[in-house]
Coordinates of C-alpha atoms in Angstrom, one line a residue:
X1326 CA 48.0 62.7 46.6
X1327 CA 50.1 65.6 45.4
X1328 CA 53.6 63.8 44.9
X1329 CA 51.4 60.5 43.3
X1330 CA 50.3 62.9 40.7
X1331 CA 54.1 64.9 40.2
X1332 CA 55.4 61.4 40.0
X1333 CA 52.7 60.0 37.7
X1334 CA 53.0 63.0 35.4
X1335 CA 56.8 63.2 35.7
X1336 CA 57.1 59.5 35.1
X1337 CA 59.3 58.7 38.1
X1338 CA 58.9 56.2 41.0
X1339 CA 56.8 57.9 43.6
X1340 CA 59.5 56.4 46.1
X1341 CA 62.4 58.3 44.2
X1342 CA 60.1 61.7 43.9
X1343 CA 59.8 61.3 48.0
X1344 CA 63.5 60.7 48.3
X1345 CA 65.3 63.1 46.6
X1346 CA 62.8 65.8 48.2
X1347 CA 63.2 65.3 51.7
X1348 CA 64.4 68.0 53.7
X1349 CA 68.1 69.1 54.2
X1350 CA 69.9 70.4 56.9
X1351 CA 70.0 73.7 54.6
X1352 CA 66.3 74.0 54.0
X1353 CA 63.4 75.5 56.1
X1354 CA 59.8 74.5 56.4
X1355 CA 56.8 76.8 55.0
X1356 CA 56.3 78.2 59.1
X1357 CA 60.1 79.1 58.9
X1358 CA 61.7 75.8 60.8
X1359 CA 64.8 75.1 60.4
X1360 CA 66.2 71.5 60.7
X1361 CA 69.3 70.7 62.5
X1362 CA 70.3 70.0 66.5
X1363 CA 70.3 73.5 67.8
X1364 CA 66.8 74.1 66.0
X1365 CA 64.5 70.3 66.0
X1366 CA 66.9 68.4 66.5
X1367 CA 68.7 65.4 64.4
X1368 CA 67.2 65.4 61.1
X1369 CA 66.3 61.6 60.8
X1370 CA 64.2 60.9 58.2
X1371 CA 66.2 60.5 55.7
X1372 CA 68.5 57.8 57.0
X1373 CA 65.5 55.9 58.5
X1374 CA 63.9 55.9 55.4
X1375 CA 67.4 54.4 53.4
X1376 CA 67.4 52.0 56.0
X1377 CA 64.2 50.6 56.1
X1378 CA 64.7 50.8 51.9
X1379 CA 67.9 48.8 51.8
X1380 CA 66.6 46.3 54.7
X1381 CA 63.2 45.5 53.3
X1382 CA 64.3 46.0 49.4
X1383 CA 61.2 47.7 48.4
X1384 CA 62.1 47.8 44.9
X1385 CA 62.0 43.7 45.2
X1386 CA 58.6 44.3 47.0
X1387 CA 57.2 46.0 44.2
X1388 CA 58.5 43.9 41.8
X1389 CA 56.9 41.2 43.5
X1390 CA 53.4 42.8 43.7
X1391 CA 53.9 43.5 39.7
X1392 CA 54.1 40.2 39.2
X1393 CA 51.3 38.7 41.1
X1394 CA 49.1 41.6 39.7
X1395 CA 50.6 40.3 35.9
X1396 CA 49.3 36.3 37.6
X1397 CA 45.7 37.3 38.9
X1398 CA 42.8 39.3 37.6
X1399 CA 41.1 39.3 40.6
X1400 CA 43.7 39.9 43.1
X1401 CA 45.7 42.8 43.4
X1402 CA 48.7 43.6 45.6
X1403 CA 49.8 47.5 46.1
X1404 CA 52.9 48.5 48.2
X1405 CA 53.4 51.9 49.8
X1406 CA 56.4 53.3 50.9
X1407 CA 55.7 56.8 53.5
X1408 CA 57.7 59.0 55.6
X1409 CA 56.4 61.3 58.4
X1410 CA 57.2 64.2 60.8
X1411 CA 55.0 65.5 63.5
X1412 CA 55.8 69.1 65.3
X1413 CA 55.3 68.6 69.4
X1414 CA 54.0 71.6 70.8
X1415 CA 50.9 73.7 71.4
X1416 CA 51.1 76.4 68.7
X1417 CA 49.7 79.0 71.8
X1418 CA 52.8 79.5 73.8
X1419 CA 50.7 79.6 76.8
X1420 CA 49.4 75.8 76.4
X1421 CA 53.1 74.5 76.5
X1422 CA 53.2 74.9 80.7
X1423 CA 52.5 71.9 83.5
X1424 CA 52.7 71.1 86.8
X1425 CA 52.9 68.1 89.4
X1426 CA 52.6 68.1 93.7
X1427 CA 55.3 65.4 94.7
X1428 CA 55.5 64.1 98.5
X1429 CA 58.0 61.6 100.1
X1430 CA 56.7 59.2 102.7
X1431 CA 58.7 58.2 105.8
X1432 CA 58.5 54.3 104.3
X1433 CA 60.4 55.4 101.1
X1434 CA 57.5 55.9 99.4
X1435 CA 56.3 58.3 96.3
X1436 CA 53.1 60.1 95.5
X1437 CA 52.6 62.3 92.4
X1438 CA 49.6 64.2 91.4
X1439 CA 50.1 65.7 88.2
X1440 CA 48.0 68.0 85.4
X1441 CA 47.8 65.4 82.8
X1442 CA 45.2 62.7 82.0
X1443 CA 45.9 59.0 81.9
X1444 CA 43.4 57.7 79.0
X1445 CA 45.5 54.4 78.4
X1446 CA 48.6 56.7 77.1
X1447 CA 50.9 55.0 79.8
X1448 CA 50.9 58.6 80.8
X1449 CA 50.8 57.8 84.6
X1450 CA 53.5 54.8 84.1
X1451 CA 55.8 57.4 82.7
X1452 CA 55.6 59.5 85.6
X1453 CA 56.2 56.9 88.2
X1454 CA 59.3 55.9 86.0
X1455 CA 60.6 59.4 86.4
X1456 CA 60.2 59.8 89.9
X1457 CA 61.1 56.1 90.7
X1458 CA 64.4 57.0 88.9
X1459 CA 65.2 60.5 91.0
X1460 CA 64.7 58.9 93.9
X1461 CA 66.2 56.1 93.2
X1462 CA 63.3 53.6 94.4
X1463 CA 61.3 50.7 92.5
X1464 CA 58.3 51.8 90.0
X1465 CA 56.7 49.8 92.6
X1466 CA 57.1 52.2 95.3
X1467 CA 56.1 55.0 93.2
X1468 CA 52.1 55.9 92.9
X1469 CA 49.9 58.4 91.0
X1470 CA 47.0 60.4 92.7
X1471 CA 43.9 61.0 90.6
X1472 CA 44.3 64.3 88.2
X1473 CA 42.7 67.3 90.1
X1474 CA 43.0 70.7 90.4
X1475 CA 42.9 70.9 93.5
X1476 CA 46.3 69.7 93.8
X1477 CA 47.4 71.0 90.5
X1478 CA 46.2 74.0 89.2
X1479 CA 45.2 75.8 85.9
X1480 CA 46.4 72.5 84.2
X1481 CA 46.6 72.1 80.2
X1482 CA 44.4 69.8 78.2
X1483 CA 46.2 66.4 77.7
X1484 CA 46.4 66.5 74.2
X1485 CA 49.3 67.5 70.9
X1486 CA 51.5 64.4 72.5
X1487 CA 52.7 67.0 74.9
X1488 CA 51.5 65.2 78.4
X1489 CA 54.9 63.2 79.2
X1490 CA 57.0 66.2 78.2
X1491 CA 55.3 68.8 80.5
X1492 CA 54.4 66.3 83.0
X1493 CA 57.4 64.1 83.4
X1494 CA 59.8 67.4 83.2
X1495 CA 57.4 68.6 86.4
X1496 CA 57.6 65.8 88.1
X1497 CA 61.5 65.7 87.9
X1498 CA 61.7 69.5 89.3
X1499 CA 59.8 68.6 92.2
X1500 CA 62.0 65.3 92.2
X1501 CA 64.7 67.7 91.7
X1502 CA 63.9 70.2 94.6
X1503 CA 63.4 67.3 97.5
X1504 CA 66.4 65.7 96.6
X1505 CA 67.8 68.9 97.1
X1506 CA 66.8 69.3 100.6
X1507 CA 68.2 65.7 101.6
X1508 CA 71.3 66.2 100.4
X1509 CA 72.8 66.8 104.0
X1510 CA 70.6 64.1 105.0
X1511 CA 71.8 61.8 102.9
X1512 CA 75.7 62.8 103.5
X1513 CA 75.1 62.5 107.3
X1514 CA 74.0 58.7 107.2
X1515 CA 76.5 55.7 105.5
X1516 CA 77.0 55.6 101.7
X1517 CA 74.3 52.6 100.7
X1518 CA 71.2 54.3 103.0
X1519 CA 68.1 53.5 101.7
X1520 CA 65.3 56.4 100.7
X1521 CA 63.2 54.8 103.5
X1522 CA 66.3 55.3 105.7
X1523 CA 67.1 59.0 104.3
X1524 CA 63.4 60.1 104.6
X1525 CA 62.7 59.0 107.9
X1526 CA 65.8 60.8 109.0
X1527 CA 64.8 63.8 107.2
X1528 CA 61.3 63.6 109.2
X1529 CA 63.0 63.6 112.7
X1530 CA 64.9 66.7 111.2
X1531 CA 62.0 68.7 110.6
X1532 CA 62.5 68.5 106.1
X1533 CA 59.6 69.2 103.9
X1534 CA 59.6 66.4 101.5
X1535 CA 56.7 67.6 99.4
X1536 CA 57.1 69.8 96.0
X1537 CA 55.7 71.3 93.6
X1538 CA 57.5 71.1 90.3
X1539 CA 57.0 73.4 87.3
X1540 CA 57.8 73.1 83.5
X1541 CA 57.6 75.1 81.1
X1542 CA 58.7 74.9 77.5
X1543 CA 61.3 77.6 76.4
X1544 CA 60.1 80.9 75.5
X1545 CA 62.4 80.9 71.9
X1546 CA 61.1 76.9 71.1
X1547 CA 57.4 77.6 71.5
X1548 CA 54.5 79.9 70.2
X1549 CA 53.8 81.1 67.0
X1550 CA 51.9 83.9 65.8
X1551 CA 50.0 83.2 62.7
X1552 CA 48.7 87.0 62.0
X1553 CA 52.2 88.7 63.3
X1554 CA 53.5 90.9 60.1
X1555 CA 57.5 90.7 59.4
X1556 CA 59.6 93.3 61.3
X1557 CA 61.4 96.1 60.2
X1558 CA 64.6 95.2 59.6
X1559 CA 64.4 91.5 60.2
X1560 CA 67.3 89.4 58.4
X1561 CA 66.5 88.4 55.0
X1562 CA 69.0 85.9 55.4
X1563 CA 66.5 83.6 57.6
X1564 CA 63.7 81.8 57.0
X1565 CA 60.3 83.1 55.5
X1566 CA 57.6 83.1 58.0
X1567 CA 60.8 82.7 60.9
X1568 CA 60.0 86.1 62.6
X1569 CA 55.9 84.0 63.6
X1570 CA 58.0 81.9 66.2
X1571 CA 58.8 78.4 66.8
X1572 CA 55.2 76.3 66.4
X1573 CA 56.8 73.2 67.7
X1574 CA 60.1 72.0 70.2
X1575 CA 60.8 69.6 67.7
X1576 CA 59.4 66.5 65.4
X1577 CA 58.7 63.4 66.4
X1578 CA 59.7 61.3 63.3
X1579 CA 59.0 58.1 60.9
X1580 CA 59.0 55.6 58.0
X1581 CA 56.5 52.6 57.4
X1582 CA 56.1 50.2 54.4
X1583 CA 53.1 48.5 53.5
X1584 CA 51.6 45.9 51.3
X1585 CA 48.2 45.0 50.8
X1586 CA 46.2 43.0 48.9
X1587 CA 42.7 43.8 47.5
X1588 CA 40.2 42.0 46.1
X1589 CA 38.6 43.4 43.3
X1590 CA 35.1 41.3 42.9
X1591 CA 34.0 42.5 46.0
X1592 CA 36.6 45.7 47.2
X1593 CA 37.3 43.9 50.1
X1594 CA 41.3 44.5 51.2
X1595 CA 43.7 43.1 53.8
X1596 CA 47.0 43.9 55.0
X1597 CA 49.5 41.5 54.2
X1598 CA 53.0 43.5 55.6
X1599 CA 53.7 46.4 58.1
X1600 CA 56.8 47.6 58.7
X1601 CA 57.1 50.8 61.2
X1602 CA 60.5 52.2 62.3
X1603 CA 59.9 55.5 64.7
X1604 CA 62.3 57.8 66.2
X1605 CA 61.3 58.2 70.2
X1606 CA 64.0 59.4 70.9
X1607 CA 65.8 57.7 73.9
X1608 CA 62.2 55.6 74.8
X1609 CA 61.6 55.8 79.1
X1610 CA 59.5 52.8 78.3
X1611 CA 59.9 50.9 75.1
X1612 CA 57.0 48.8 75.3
X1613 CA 54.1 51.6 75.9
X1614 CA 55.8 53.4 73.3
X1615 CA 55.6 50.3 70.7
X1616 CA 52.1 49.6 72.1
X1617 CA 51.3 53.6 71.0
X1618 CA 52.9 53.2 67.8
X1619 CA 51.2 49.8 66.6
X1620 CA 47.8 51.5 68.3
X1621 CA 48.3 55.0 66.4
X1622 CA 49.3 52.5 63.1
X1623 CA 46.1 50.6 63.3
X1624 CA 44.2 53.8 64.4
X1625 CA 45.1 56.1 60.7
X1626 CA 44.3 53.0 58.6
X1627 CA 41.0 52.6 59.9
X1628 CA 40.4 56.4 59.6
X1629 CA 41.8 56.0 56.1
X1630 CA 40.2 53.3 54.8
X1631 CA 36.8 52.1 56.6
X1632 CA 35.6 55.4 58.8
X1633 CA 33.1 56.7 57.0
X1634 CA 31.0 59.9 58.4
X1635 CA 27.9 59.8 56.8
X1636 CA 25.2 62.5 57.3
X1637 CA 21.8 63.6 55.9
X1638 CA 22.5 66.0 52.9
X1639 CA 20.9 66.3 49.2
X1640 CA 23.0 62.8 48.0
X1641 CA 21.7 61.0 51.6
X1642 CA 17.8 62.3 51.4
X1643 CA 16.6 59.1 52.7
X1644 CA 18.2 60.4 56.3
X1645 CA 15.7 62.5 58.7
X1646 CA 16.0 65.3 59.3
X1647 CA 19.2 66.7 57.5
X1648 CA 21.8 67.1 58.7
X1649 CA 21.3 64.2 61.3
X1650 CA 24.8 62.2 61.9
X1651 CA 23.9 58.3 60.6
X1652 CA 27.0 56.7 61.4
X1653 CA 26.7 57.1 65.1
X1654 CA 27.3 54.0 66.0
X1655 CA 29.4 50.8 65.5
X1656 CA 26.6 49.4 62.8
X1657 CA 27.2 51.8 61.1
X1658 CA 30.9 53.1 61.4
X1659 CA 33.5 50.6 61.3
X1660 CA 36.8 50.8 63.3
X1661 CA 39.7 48.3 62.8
X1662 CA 38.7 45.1 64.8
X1663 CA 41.4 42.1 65.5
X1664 CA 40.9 40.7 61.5
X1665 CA 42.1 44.0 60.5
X1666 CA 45.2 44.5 61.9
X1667 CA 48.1 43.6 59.4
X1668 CA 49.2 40.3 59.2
X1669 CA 52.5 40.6 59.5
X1670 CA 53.6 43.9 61.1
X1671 CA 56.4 44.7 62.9
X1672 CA 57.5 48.0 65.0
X1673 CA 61.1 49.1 65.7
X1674 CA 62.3 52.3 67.3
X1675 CA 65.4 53.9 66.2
X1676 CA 68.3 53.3 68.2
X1677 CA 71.2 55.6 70.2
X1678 CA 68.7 58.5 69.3
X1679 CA 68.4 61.2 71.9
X1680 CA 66.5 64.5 72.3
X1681 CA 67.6 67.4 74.5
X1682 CA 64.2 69.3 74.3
X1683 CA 62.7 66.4 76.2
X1684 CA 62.5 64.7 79.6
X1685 CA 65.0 62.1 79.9
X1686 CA 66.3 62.7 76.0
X1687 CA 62.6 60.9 74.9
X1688 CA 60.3 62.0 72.5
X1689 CA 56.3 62.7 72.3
X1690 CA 54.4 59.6 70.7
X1691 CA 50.8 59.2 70.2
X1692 CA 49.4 61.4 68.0
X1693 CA 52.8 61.0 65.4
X1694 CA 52.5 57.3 64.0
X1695 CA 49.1 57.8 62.7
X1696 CA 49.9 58.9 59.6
X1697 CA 51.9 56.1 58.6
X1698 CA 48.8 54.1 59.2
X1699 CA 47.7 56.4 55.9
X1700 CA 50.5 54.5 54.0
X1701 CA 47.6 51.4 53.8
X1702 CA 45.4 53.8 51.9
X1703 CA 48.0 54.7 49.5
X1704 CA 49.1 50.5 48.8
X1705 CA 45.6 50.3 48.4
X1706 CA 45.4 53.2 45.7
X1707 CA 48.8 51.2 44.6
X1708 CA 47.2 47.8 44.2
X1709 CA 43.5 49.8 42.1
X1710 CA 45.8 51.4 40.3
X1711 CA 47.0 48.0 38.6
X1712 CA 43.5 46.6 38.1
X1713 CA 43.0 49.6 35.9
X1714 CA 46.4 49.1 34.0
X1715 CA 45.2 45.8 33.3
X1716 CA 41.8 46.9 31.6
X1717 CA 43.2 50.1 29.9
X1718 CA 41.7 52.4 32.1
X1719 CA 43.4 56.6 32.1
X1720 CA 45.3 55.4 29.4
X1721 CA 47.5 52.5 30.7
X1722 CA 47.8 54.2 34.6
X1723 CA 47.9 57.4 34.4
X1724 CA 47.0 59.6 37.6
X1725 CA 42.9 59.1 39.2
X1726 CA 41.5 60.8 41.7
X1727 CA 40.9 58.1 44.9
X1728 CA 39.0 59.8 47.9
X1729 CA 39.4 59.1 51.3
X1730 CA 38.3 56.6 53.0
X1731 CA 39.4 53.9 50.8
X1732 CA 36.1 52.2 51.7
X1733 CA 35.2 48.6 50.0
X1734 CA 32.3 50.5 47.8
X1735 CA 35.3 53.1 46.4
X1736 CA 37.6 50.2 45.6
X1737 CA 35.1 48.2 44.0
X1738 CA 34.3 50.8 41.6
X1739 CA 37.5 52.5 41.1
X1740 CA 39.0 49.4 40.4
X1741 CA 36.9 49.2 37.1
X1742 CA 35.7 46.2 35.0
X1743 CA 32.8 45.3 32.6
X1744 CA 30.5 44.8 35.7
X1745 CA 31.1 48.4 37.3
X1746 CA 31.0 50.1 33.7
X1747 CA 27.4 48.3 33.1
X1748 CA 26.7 50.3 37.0
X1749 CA 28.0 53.6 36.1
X1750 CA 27.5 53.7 32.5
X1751 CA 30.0 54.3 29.8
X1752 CA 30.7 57.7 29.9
X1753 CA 32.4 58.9 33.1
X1754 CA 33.1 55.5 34.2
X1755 CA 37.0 55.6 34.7
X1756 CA 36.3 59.0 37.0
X1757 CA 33.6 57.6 38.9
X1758 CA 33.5 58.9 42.5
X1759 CA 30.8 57.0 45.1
X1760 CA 29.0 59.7 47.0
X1761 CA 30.1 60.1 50.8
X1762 CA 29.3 63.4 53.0
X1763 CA 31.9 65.9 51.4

């Protein structure tokens, strides 16, 4: 919202105003981040977003959508063009800690029991992909126990994108640690022994095969202290808010384009183009992570545009008793269902990308796509924003307030016409805000 209004009162293309202020290598962020490999990592963002520019021509896109908007009154296209970075890490330094119990089998088999929680994150799949690596064995060979503390301990909530990070770098200590042991194994039997071979050797010579692995993020690349007051004598030459600590390991990073097309009768949309290019780092599985990013897509433009939380307060009397949730349920709050996903939309992770604060040079993804799925919202403000250039409403375009979610009822009326103004009444009509639970 900010940079639409700077670039609506500045008169410059809000994809220009996003441009030229993207982070260098020579700035900081407000919590004192610096950008760069020995601090987050390669800064990305920037190329990704001059690559998904030059390949998709958005200045043709928009051009395009002008032009059917200058064709058709009641159809109007809106094109939005966003970038994103997401810090991974628990801001408590203590949160940024996880553990796994590996054992070796005698048959060359693998089980890990691990602190984080599989909830269709591929979470566990990851995990047997690191172990199945170490060892050397097929994924198929390689299982996952239940999560439980009684075999892993004092374990972290599996949340901030953080699971395959803390749980994968655990697993691959404990990998680490057996592997270790059957080293003299392994050199006493012929080059080509299999793990079945090497383990059941290592049984008849009395080896402990089981481990428990341990990761813990860096003390200097985690933690931040919110309240912590700047020491004497701390460099002025670094970064404001620096001396709090390091809130995240690094960013997870992003570009998307999208296009929609709304229908201003009735306020209904739809999403004509996605296009998502994602920096996961080097990806230990490329499909879960597409699968995550096209999920966390879809997941922020139904939060942005059709999630509505509606509750009992003075402008919903007609709820009992106040304060009482009404949208409890799926009649009455909509999430993104198979019609709603965009028509055409494509997903792409950036290539020979690596990431030395990780396991395996990958990158945290969940949590970090979904607000590109945001970037719907703002084609849709895009494509209202036209219908009220073409009726003279703020003065030929100028900047309107457009709350979130961009439900049909808000599009209708924002997009502003005879029919709405008769609704509203004259005076007010081109600020007109429907009433949600705010």
């Amino acid at each position: 919202h900010i940079m639409d209004h700077l670039a609506v009162a500045c008169d410059v293309p809000g994809d220009r105003l996003r441009r030229e202020n993207m982070y260098t290598l020579d700035d900081a962020t407000p919590f004192g981040m610096r950008f760069g490999a020995p601090f987050t990592g390669k800064w990305n963002v920037p190329s990704m977003w001059d690559r998904l520019a030059s390949s998709l021509d958005v200045p043709a896109r928009r051009a395009a959508a002008a032009e059917f908007n200058g064709r058709n009154r009641w159809k109007k296209r809106g094109v939005s063009f966003l970038p994103t970075k997401f810090g991974i890490a628990f801001t408590a330094k203590f949160m940024n800690q996880g553990g796994a119990l590996v054992h070796l089998y005698t048959d060359g088999t693998v089980l890990v029991s691990h602190g984080g929680t599989e909830m269709g994150q591929g979470l566990h799949t990851k995990v047997c992909q690191v172990a199945a690596q170490a060892f050397g064995v097929p994924l198929g060979d390689v299982y996952v126990d239940d999560s439980s503390t009684d075999k892993v301990a004092n374990t972290m909530p599996s949340a901030a994108s953080m699971s395959t990070d803390l749980y994968g770098m655990a697993t691959l200590d404990a990998c680490r640690q057996i592997l270790k042991r059957l080293r003299p194994i392994r050199d006493s039997l012929p080059p080509g022994a299999t793990m079945k071979e090497v383990a059941m050797k290592a049984f008849f010579e009395r080896v402990d095969m089981s481990a428990h692995g341990f990761f813990a993020v860096d003390d200097d690349r985690c933690g931040y202290d919110w309240l912590k007051e700047k020491p004497e004598g701390y460099p002025d030459d670094l970064p404001e808010n620096s001396w709090k600590g390091h809130p995240f390991n690094y960013f997870t990073q992003g570009v998307a384009l999208a296009e929609v097309e709304v229908d201003v009768l009735t306020g209904d949309h739809r999403v004509t183009f996605a296009e998502v290019l994602v920096d996961v780092g080097s990806s230990i599985n490329p499909a879960i992570d597409i699968g995550q990013i096209e999920g966390a897509f879809v997941q922020g433009m139904g939060w942005s545009t059709i999630e509505e939380v509606i509750y009992a307060d003075d402008d919903h009397a007609w709820i009992r008793p106040r304060a009482r949730v009404f949208t409890t349920g799926p009649g009455t709050y909509k999430i993104p269902a198979f019609n709603d996903v965009p028509e055409t939309f494509n997903v792409s992770l950036l290539e020979d990308a690596d990431n030395p604060f990780a396991v395996h040079s990958s990158k945290a993804i969940g949590e970090p796509p979904f607000f590109l799925g945001c970037g719907v919202f703002f084609a849709i403000k895009d494509a209202v924003a036209a219908s009220r250039r073409s009726r003279g409403e703020d003065d030929g375009g100028g900047y309107f307030e457009f709350r979130l979610p961009a439900t049909s009822e808000r599009i209708r009326m924002a997009c502003g016409d005879e029919i709405s103004t008769e609704c509203i009444g004259v005076a007010g009509a081109s600020s007109f805000q429907p009433k949600g639970s705010f």
